[in-house]
CSV table of C-alpha atoms in Angstrom, one decimal:
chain,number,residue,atom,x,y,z
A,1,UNK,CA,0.8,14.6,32.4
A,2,UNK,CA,2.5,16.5,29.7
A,3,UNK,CA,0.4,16.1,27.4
A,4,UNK,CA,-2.4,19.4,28.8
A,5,UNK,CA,0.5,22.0,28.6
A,6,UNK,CA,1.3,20.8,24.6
A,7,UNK,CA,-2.2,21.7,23.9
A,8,UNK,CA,-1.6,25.3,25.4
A,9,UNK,CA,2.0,25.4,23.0
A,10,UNK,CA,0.1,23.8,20.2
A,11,UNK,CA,-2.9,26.7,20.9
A,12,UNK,CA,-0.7,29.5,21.7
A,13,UNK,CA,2.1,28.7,18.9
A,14,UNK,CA,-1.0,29.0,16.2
A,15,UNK,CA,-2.5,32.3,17.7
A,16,UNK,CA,0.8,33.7,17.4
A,17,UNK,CA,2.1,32.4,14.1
A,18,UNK,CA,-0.2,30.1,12.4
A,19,UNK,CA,2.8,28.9,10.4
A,20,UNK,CA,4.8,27.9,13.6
A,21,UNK,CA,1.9,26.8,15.2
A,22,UNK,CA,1.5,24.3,12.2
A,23,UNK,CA,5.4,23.5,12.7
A,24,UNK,CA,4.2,22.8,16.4
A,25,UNK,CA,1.6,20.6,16.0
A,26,UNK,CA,3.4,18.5,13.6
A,27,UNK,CA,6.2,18.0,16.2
A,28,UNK,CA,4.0,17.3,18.5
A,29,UNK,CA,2.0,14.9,16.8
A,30,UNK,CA,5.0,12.9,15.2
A,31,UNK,CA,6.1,12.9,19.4
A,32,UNK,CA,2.7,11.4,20.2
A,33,UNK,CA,3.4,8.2,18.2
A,34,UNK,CA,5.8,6.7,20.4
A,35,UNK,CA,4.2,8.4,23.4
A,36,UNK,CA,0.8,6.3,22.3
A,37,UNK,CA,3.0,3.1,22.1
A,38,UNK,CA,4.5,3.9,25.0
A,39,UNK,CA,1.3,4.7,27.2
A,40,UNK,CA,-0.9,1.3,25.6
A,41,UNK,CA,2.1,-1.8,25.6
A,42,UNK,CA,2.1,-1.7,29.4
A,43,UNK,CA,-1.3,-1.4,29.8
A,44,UNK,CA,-1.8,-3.8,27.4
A,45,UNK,CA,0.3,-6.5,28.8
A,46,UNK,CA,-0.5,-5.6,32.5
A,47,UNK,CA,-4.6,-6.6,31.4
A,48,UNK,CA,-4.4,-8.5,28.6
A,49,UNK,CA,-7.2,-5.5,27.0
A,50,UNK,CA,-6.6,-4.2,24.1
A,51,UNK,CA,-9.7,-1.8,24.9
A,52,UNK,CA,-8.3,-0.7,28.2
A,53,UNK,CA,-4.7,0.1,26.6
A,54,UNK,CA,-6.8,2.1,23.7
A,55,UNK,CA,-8.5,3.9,26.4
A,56,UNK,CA,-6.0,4.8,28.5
A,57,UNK,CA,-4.3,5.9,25.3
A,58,UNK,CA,-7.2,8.1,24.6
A,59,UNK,CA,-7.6,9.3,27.7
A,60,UNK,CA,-3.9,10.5,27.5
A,61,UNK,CA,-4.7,12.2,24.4
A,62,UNK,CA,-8.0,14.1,25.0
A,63,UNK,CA,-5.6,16.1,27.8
A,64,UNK,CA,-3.8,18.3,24.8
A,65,UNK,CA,-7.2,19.5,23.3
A,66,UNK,CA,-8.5,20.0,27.2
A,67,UNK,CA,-5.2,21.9,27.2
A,68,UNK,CA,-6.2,23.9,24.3
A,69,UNK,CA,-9.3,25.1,25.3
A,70,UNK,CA,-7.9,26.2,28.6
A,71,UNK,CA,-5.6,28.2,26.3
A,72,UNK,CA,-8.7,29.6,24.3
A,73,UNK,CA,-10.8,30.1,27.5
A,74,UNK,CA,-8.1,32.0,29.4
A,75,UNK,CA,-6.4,34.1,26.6
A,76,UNK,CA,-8.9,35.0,24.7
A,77,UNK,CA,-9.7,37.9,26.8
A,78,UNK,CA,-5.8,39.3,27.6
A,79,UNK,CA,-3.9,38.3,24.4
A,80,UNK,CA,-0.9,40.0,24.4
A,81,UNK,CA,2.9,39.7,24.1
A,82,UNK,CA,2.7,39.3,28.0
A,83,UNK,CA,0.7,36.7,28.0
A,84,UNK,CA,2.1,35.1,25.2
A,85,UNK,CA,6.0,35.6,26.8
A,86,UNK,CA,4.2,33.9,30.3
A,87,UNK,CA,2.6,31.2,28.6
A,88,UNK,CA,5.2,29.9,26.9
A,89,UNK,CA,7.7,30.3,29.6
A,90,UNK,CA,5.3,28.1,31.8
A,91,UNK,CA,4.5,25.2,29.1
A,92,UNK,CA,8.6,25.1,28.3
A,93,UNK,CA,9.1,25.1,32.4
A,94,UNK,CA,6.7,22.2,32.3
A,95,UNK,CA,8.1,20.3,30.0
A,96,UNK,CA,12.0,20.5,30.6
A,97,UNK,CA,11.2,19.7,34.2
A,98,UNK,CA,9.2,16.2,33.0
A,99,UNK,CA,12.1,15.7,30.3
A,100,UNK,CA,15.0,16.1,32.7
A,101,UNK,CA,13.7,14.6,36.1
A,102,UNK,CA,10.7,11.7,34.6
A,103,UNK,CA,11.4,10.9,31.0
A,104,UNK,CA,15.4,10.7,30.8
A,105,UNK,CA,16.0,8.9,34.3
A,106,UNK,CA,13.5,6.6,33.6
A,107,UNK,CA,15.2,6.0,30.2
A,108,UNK,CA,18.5,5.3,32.2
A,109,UNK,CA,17.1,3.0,34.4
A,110,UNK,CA,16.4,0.6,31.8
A,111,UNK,CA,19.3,1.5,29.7
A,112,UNK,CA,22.2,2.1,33.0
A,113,UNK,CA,25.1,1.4,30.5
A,114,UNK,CA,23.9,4.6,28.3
A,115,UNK,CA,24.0,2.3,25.1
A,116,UNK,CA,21.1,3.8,23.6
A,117,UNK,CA,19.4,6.5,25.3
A,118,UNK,CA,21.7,9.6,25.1
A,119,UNK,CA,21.9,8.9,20.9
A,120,UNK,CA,17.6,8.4,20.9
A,121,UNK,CA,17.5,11.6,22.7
A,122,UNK,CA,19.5,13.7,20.3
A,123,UNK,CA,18.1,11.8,17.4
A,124,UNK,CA,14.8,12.8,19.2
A,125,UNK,CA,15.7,16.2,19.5
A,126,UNK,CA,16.8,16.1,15.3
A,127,UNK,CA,13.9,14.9,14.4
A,128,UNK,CA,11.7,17.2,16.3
A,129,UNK,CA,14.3,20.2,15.0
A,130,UNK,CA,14.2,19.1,11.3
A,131,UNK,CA,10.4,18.9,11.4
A,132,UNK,CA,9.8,22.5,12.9
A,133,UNK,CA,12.6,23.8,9.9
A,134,UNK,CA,10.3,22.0,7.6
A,135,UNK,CA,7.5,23.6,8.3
A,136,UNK,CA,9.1,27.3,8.4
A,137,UNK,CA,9.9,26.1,4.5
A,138,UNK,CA,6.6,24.9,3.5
């Protein structure tokens, strides 16, 4: 689900700064690992098919370059700061709203004491931070 607008961030990062755009596809890339884990064990364990957990996995993956050429198709004609400043309000709308009312409930539920989830989130959050700060000194 979240994975279309990260291919419009990813896109629209690079056409504004390459170098940030790098920075953003990096931390989105390092995000998809445990997003793929995440997306195939169930699957996986629900069918028994290693085949249907890779291509559900896939599936979920081909949605950020869909994303992208969205981006490309639509922007490529009104680039501008406008655009830019909508776009990226839209993408970071879309993803707070999944982060705060899917991916961190859902975390609770299986975690109700809070023993792990709020630390994974901030070390999350550092590791996505430390590798956008990486980039900028590349």
């Amino acid at each position: 689900m979240h994975n279309f607008p990260e291919g419009l961030a990813t896109f629209a990062a690079t056409l504004a700064d390459p170098t940030f755009g790098l920075g953003v596809a990096v931390a989105i890339a390092i995000h998809n690992i445990p997003e793929g884990i995440a997306v195939s064990v169930p699957i996986f364990y629900a069918t028994g098919s290693k085949w249907k957990a890779f291509g559900w996995s896939l599936l979920s993956g081909i949605a950020e370059p869909v994303g992208a050429l969205l981006g490309y198709l639509v922007l490529i004609h009104v680039m501008s700061p406008t655009a830019f400043a909508i776009l990226f309000g839209l993408v970071g709308g879309i993803m707070i709203h999944i982060c705060i009312k899917k991916l961190i409930p859902t975390a609770l539920k299986y975690d109700p004491q809070d023993r792990v989830t709020s630390n994974t989130c901030l070390l999350g959050m550092a590791v996505m931070a430390l590798s956008l700060v990486l980039f900028q000194v590349v």
